[in-house]
Tab-separated table of C-alpha atoms in Angstrom:
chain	number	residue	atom	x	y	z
T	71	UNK	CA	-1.666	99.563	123.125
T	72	UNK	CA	-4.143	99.335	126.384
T	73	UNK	CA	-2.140	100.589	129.445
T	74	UNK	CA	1.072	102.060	128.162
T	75	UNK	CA	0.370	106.078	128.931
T	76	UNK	CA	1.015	108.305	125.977
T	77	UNK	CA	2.858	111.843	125.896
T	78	UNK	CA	2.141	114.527	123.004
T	79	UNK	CA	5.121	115.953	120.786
T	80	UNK	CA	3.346	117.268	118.377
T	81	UNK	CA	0.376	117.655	116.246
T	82	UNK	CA	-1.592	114.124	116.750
T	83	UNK	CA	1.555	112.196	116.882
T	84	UNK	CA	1.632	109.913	120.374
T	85	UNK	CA	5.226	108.456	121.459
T	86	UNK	CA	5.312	105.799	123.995
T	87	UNK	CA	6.763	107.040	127.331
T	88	UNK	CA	8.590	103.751	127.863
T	89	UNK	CA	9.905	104.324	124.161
T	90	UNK	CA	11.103	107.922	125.099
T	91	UNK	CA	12.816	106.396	128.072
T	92	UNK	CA	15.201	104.361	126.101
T	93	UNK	CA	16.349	106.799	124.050
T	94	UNK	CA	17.188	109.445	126.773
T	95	UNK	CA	18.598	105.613	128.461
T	96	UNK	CA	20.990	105.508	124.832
T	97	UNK	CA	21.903	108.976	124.953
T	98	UNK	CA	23.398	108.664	128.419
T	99	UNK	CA	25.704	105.385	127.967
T	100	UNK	CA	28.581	107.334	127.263
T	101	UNK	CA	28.734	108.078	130.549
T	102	UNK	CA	27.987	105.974	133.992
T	103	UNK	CA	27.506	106.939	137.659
T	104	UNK	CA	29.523	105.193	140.316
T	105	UNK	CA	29.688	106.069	143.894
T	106	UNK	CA	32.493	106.182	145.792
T	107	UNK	CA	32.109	106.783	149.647
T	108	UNK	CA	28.716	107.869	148.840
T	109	UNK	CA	29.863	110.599	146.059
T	110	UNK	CA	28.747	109.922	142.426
T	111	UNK	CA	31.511	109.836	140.270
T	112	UNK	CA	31.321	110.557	136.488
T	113	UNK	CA	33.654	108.228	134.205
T	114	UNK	CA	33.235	109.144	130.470
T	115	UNK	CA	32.788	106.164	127.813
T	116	UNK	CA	36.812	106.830	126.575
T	117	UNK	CA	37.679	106.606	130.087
T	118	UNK	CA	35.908	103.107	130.382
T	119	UNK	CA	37.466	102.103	126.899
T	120	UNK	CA	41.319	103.238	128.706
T	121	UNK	CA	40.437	100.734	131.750
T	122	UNK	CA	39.309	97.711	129.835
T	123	UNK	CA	42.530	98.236	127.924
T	124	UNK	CA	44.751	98.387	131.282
T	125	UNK	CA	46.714	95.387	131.526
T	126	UNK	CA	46.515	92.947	133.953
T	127	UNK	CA	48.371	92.559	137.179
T	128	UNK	CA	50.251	89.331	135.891
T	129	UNK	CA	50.917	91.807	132.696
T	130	UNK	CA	52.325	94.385	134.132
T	131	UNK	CA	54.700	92.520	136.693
T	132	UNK	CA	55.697	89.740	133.201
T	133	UNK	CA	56.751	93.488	131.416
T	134	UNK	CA	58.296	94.690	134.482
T	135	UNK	CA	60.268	91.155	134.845
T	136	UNK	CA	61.154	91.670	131.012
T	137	UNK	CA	62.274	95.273	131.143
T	138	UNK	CA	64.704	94.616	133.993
T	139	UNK	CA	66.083	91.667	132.385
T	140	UNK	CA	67.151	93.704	129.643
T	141	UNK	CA	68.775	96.122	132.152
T	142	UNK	CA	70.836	92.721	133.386
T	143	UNK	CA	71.859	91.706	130.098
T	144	UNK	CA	72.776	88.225	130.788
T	145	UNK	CA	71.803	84.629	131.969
T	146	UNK	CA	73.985	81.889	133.447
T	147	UNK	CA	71.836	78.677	133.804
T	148	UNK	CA	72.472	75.269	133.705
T	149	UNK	CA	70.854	72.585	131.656
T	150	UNK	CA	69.747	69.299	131.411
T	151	UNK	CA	72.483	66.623	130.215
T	152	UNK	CA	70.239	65.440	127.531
T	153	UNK	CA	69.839	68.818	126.290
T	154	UNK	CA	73.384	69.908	125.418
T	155	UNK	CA	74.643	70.865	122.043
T	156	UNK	CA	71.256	71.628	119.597
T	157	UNK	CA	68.882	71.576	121.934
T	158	UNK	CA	70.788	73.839	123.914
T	159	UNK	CA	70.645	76.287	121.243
T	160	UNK	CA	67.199	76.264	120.489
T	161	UNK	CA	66.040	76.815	123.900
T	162	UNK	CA	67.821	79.542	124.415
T	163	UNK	CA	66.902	80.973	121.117
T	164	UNK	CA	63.254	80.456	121.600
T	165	UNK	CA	63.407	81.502	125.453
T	166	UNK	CA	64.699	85.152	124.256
T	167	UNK	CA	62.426	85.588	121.261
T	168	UNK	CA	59.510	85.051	123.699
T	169	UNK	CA	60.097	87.430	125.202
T	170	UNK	CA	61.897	89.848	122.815
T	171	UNK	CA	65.064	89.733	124.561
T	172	UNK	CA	68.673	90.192	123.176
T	173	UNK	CA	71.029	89.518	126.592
T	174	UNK	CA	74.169	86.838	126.653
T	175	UNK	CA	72.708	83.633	127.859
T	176	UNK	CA	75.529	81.266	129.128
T	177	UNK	CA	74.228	77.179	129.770
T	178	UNK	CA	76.352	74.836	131.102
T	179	UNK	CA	75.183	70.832	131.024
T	180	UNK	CA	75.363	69.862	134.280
T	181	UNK	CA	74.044	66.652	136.961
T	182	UNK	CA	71.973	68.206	139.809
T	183	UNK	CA	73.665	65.655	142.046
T	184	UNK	CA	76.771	67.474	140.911
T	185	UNK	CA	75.725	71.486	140.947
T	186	UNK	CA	73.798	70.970	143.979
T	187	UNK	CA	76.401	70.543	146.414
T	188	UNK	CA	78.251	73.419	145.012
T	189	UNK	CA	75.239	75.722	145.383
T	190	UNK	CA	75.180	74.829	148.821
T	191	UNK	CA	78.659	75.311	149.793
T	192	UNK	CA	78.241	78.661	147.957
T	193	UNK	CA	75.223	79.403	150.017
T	194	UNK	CA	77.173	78.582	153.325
T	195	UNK	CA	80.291	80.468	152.477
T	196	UNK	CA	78.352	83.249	151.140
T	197	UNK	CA	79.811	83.453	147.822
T	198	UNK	CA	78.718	84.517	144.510
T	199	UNK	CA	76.605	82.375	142.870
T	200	UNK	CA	77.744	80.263	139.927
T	201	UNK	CA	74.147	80.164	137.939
T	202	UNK	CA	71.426	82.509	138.306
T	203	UNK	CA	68.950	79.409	137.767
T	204	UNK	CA	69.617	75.496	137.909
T	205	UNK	CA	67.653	72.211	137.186
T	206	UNK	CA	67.378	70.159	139.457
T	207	UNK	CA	65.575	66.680	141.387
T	208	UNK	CA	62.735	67.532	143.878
T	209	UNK	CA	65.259	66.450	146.818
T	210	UNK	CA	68.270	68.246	145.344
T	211	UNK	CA	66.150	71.405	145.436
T	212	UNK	CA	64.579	71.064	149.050
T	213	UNK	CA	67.797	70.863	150.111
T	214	UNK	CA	69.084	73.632	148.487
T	215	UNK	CA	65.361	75.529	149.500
T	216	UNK	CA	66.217	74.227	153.560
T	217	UNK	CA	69.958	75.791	153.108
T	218	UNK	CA	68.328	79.281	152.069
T	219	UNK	CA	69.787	78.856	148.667
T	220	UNK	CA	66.938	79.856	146.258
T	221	UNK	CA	65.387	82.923	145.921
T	222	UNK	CA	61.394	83.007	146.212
T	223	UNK	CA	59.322	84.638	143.470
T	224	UNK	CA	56.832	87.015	144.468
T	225	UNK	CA	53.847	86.793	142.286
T	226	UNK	CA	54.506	83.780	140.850
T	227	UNK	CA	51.058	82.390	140.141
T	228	UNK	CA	50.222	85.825	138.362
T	229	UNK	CA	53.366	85.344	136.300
T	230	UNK	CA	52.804	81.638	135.772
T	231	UNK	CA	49.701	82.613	134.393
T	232	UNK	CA	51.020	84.875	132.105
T	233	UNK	CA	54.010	82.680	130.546
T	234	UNK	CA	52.602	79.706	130.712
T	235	UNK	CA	49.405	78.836	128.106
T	236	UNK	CA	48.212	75.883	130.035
T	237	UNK	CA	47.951	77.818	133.636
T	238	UNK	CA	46.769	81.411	131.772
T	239	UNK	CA	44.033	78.900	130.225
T	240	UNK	CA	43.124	77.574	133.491
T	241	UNK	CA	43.880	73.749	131.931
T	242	UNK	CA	46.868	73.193	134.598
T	243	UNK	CA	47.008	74.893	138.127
T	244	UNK	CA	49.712	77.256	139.438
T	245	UNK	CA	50.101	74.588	142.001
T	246	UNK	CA	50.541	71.907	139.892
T	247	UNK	CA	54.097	73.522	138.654
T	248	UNK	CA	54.987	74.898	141.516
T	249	UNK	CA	53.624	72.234	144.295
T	250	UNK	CA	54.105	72.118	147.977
T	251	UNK	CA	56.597	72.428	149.096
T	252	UNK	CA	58.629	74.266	146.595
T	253	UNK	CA	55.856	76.492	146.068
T	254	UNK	CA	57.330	79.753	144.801
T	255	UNK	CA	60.679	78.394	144.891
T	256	UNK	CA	60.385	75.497	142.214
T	257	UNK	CA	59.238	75.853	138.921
T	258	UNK	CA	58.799	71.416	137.101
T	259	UNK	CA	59.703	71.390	133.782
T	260	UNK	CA	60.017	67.315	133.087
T	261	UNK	CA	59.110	64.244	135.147
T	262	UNK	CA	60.791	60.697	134.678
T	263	UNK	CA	59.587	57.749	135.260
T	264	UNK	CA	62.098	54.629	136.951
T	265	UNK	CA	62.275	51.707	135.675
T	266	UNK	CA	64.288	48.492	135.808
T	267	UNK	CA	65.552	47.683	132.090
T	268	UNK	CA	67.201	44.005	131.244
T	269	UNK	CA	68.442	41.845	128.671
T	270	UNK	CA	66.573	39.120	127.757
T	271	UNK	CA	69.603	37.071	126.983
T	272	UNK	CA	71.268	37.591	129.916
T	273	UNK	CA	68.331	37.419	132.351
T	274	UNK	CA	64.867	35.708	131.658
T	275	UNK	CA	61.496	37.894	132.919
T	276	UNK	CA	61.070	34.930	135.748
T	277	UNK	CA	64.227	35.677	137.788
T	278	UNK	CA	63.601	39.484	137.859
T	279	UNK	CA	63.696	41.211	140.965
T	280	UNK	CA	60.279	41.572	142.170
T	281	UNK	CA	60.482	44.603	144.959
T	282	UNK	CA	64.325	46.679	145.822
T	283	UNK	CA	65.037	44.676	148.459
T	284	UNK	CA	65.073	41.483	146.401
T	285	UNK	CA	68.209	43.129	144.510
T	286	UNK	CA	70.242	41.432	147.679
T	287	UNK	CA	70.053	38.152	146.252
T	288	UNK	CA	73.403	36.619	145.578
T	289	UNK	CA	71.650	35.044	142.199
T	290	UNK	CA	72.116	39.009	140.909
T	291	UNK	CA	76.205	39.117	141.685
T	292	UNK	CA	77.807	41.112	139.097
T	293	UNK	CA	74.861	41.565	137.463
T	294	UNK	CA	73.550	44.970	137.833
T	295	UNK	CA	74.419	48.760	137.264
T	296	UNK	CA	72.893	51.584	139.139
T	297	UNK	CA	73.528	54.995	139.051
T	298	UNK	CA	75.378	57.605	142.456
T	299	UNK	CA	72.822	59.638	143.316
T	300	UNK	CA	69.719	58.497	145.707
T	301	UNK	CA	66.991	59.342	143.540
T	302	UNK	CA	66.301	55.142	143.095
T	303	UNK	CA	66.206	54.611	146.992
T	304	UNK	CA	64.983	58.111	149.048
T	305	UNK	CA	61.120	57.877	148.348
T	306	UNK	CA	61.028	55.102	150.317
T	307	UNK	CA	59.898	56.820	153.501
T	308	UNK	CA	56.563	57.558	151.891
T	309	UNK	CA	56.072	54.100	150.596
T	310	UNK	CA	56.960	51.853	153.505
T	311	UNK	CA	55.137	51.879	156.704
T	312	UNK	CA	57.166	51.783	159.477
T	313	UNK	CA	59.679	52.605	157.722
T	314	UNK	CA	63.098	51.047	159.336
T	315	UNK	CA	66.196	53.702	158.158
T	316	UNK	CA	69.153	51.512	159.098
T	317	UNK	CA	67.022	48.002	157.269
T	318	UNK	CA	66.952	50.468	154.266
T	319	UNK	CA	70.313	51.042	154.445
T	320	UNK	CA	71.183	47.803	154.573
T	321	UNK	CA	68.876	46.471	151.824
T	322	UNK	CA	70.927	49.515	149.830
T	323	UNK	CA	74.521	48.049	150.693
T	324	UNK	CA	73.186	44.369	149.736
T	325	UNK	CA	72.389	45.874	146.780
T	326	UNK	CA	75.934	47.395	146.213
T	327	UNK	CA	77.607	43.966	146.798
T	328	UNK	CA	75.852	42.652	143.811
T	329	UNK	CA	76.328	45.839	141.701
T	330	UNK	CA	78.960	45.183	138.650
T	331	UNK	CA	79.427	49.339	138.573
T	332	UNK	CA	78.314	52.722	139.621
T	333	UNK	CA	77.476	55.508	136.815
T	334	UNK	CA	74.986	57.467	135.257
T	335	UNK	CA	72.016	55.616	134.071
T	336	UNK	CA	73.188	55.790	130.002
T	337	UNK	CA	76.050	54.669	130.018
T	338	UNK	CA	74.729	51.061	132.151
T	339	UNK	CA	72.109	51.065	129.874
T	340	UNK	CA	74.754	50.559	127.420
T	341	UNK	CA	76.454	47.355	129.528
T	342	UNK	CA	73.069	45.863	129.426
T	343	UNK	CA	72.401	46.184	125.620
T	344	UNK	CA	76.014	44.715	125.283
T	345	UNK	CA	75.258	41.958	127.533
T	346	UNK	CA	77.884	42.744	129.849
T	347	UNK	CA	75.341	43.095	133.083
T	348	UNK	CA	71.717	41.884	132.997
T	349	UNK	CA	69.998	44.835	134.851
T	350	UNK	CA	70.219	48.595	135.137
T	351	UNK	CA	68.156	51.316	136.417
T	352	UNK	CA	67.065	53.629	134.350
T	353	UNK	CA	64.228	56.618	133.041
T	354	UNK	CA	61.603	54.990	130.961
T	355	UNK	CA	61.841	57.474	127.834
T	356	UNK	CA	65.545	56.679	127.659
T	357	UNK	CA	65.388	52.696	127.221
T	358	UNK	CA	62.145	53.793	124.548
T	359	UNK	CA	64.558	55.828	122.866
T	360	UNK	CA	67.376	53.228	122.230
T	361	UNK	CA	64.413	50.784	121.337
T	362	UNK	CA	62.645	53.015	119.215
T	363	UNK	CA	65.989	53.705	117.598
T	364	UNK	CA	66.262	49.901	116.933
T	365	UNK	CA	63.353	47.988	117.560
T	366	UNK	CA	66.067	44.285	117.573
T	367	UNK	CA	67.867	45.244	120.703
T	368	UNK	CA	67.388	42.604	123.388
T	369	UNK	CA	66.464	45.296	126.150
T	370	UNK	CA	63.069	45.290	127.915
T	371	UNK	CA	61.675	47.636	129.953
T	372	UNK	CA	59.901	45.921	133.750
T	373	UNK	CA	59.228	47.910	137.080
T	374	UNK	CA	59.131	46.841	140.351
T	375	UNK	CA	56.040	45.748	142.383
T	376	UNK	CA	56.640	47.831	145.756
T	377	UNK	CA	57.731	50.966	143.483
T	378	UNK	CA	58.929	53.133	141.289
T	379	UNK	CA	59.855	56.540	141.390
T	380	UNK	CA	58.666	59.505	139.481
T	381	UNK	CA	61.823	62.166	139.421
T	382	UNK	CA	60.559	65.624	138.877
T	383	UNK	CA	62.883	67.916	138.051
T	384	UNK	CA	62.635	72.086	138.623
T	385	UNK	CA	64.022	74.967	138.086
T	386	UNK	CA	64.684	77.451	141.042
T	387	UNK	CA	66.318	81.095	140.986
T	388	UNK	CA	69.511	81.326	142.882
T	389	UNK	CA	69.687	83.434	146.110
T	390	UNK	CA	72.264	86.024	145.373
T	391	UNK	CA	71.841	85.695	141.671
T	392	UNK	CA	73.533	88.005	139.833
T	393	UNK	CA	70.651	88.221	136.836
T	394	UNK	CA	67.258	87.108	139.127
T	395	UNK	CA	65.127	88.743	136.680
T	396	UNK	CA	66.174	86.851	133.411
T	397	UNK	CA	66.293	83.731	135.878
T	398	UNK	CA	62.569	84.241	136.749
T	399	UNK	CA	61.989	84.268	133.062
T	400	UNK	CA	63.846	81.154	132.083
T	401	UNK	CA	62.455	79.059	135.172
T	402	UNK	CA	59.007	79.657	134.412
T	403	UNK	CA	59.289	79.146	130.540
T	404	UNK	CA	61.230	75.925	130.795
T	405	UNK	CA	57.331	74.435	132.056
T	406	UNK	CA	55.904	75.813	128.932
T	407	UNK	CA	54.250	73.585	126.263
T	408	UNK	CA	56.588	75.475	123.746
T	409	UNK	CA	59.954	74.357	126.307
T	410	UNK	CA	58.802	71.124	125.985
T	411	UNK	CA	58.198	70.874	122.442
T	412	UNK	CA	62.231	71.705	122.032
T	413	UNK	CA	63.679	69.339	124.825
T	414	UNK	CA	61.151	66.766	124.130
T	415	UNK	CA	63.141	65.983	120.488
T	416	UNK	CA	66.222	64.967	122.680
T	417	UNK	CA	67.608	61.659	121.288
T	418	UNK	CA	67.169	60.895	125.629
T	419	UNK	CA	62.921	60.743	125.006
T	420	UNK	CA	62.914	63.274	128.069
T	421	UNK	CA	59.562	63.186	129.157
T	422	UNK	CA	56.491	65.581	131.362
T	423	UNK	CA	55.018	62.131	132.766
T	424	UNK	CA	52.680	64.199	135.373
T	425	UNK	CA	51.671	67.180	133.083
T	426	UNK	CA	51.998	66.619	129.467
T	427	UNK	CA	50.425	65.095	126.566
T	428	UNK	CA	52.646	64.602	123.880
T	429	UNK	CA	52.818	61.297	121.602
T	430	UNK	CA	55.963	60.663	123.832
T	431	UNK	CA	54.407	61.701	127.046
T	432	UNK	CA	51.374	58.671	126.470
T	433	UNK	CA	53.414	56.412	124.688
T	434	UNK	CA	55.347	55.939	128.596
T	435	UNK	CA	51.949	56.461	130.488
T	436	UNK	CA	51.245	53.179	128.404
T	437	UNK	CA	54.308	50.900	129.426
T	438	UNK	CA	53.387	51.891	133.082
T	439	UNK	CA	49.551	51.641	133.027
T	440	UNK	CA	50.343	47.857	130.738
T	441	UNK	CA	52.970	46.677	133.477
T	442	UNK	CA	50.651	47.870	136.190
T	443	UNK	CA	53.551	49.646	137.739
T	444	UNK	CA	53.037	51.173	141.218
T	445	UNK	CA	54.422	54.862	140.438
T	446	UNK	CA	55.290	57.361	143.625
T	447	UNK	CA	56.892	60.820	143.421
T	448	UNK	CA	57.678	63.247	145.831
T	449	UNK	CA	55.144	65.844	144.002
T	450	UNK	CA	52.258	62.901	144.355
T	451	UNK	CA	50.555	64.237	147.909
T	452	UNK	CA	50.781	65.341	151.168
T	453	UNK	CA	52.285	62.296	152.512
T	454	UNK	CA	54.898	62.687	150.186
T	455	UNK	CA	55.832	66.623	150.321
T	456	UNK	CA	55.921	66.107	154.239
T	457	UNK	CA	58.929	63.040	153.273
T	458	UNK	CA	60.572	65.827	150.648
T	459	UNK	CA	59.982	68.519	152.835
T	460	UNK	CA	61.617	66.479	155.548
T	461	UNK	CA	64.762	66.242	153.356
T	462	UNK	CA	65.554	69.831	154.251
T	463	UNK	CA	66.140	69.148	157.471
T	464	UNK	CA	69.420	67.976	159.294
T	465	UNK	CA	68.347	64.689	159.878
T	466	UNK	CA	66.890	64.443	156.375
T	467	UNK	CA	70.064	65.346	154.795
T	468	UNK	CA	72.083	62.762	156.955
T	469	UNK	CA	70.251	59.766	155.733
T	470	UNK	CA	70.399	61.027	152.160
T	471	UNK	CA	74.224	61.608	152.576
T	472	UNK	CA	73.575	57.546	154.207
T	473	UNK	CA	71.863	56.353	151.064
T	474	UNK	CA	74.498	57.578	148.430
T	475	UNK	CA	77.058	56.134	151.225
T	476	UNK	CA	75.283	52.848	150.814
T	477	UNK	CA	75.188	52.867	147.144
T	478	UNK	CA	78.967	52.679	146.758
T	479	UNK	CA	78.953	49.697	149.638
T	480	UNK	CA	80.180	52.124	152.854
C-alpha cells in the first residue's frame, strides 16, 4: 500500500510497521502505566481484575451495617396498625432473609400519635429507648427530630442506594425517601391520601361540605366522626395565606360541636356504613377497601375543594437505640418495592400515593385526579417542609398541642 513504510524480517517478507505496532500494543495490555505524583506506576492485568471486583462504597458500609446487626442480635420496632398479625410476620420474615439475618425481631402495632409522645418523654428524661425504630406521620417525626430523638444515618444515600432497587436504579432519588427536612433522619415507606367518605342515605352529594371550615354548619350536628390526632387540620399553614392561628382554631372547635364522636378513622368509617353519622374522615385506600370488599355499601368517597392532605409516614432510628444497626436496616427496607408488595395486601388498601405504582397505588391516583381533588403534603415543596420543619419548634408544637385541644371542643 502507497505510504505505509515497510520493515524486513526476513527473506522478502515485508510487515507493516503500523501492523507490528499493534501487536507489541497487545502484548503489553496486561499491564498499564499510571502516574502518580509524576512516578509511573505499574498495575498488572490481575491487579486491575481485583479492583473492578472491589465493592462499592454503599457495599461495603450495607455489609458492615449487616455484620454488626448480627453482633446485636435483635430488633424492637413498631408497626403499622394495619399491618398486625400476618403481615406482621411476613415482613419481618422477608426483612431478615434480605439480608441473611437470624436476630429476635420484636414489633409492636402501635398509633404514632400514641408512641410519639412516649419517645419524647424518653428523650427528655434520658431513658432507654422503647423501639430501636418507629413509624410514624411527617409531623410526629419532626417533632421527635426537633426534641433530638432520632438518630441520623451517615451514608444514607449510599445505603439507600444499595437496599433500595428503585434509588440503586436511579428510577427514584435518595431525596425523594428521605426529603427535606427529615433528610437522613426519615426514611417514607407509605403515603395516604384524606378524604371525606359519606353515606348516601344519610347525606345527599349537594349538602356536602365544600372546604373544612364549612364543617361549622349547624346543618352537620351529630353528623360527623373525625379522628384525635391533627393530621386532618395542621397543613393548613401551607395552604392558607395569611394564615389566622386562633380563626383555625376556632373553625376546628366549630367543627367539634358538630362531631357525633372522636376515634380512629376505621372504626367511624364503620358509623357511616351503618348509617349512624353521615360523614367521616378517612384514608382513601381504606373506604376502597370496604367498597371493593362489597361493591353495595352506600359509602362514597368526596374531598374537599380547599384541601386534602397527603400523610406520609417514615421510619426513623431511635437516638439511644439499643440495636441502631438492625434499625438502619429495617427503616430503609420498609421503602422497598419488595416492603410494599407485603403491606400493600393489608385488608386497610395501605397505599405509596407519592412513589409507587401498584394496581392499588393508581387505582387512588384515579379517585383523586376524577374528583379533581386539591392534594397537599408536608413532603410536597419548600413551602411546605419550612411549615413541617416549623413544627419542631416551640411555637410549632404549641399550636399542634392547640389543634388536638380543639378537636375534642377545649
Amino acid at each position: 500500500m502507497a505510504g505505509l513504510r515497510k520493515i524486513r524480517m526476513s527473506g522478502n517478507d515485508m510487515v507493516p510497521w503500523h501492523v507490528l505496532a499493534v501487536s507489541w500494543l497487545f502484548l503489553l495490555l496486561p499491564t498499564l502505566f499510571v502516574t502518580d505524583s509524576g512516578a509511573p506506576r505499574l498495575f498488572s492485568g490481575a491487579a486491575l481484575a481485583a479492583a473492578a471486583e472491589t465493592p462499592s462504597k454503599g457495599k461495603q458500609l450495607l455489609d458492615d451495617l449487616v455484620r454488626r446487626a448480627r453482633q446485636e442480635g435483635a430488633l424492637n420496632a413498631t408497626v403499622y396498625i394495619p399491618f398486625r398479625g400476618k403481615i406482621e410476620a411476613q415482613l419481618v420474615e422477608a426483612f431478615q432473609k434480605r439480608f441473611g439475618l437470624q436476630i429476635k425481631v420484636t414489633t409492636a402495632a402501635g398509633a404514632s400519635a400514641q408512641e410519639y409522645p412516649k419517645a419524647i418523654a424518653e428523650t427528655k428524661a434520658g431513658a432507654p429507648s422503647a423501639y430501636d425504630t418507629l413509624w410514624g406521620t411527617a409531623t410526629d417525626n419532626m417533632v421527635l427530630v426537633g426534641a433530638g430523638g432520632t438518630q441520623r444515618v451517615e451514608n444514607w444515600e449510599a445505603l439507600l442506594a444499595e437496599i433500595n432497587p428503585m434509588v440503586g436504579s436511579g428510577k427514584i432519588r435518595p431525596e425523594q425517601i428521605s426529603p427535606r427536612p427529615l433528610q437522613g433522619h426519615g426514611f417514607l415507606g407509605w403515603s395516604r391520601p384524606k378524604a371525606l367518605v359519606y353515606n348516601r342515605s344519610v347525606i345527599s352529594k349537594d349538602d356536602l361540605p365544600k372546604t373544612h371550615s364549612d364543617l361549622g354548619h349547624p346543618k352537620y350536628k351529630g353528623k360527623l366522626t373525625q379522628p384525635a390526632w391533627p393530621d386532618s387540620w395542621d397543613i393548613a399553614p401551607a395552604v392558607f395565606e395569611p394564615f389566622d392561628k386562633e380563626k383555625w382554631l376556632q373553625i376546628i372547635r366549630k367543627t367539634a360541636e358538630n362531631t357525633y364522636s372522636v376515634e380512629f378513622e376505621i372504626p367511624g368509617t364503620q358509623r357511616v356504613v351503618l348509617g349512624e353519622v353521615g360523614l367521616a374522615f378517612d384514608n382513601a385506600g381504606h373506604a376502597l377497601s370496604l367498597l371493593h370488599k362489597d361493591p353495595q355499601l352506600p359509602i362514597v368517597i368526596a374531598y374537599f375543594q380547599d384541601y386534602n392532605p397527603i400523610i406520609d409516614f417514615l421510619y426513623v432510628v431511635r437516638k439511644g437505640a439499643r440495636h441502631p444497626a438492625a434499625a438502619t436496616l429495617f427503616a430503609m427496607w420498609t421503602t422497598t418495592p419488595e416492603a410494599a408488595t407485603i403491606w400493600q395486601t393489608a385488608d386497610d388498601f395501605v397505599t405509596q400515593l407519592r412513589l409507587g405504582d401498584s394496581a392499588l397505588d393508581r387505582k387512588v391516583r384515579e379517585t383523586i385526579t376524577r374528583n379533581s381533588a386539591p392534594m397537599i403534603g408536608f413532603l410536597d415543596n419548600e413551602k411546605t417542609a419550612k411549615v413541617l420543619e416549623w413544627y419542631s419548634t416551640e411555637e410549632g408544637t404549641k399550636f399542634r398541642r392547640a389543634i388536638a385541644d380543639a378537636i375534642r371542643g377545649k
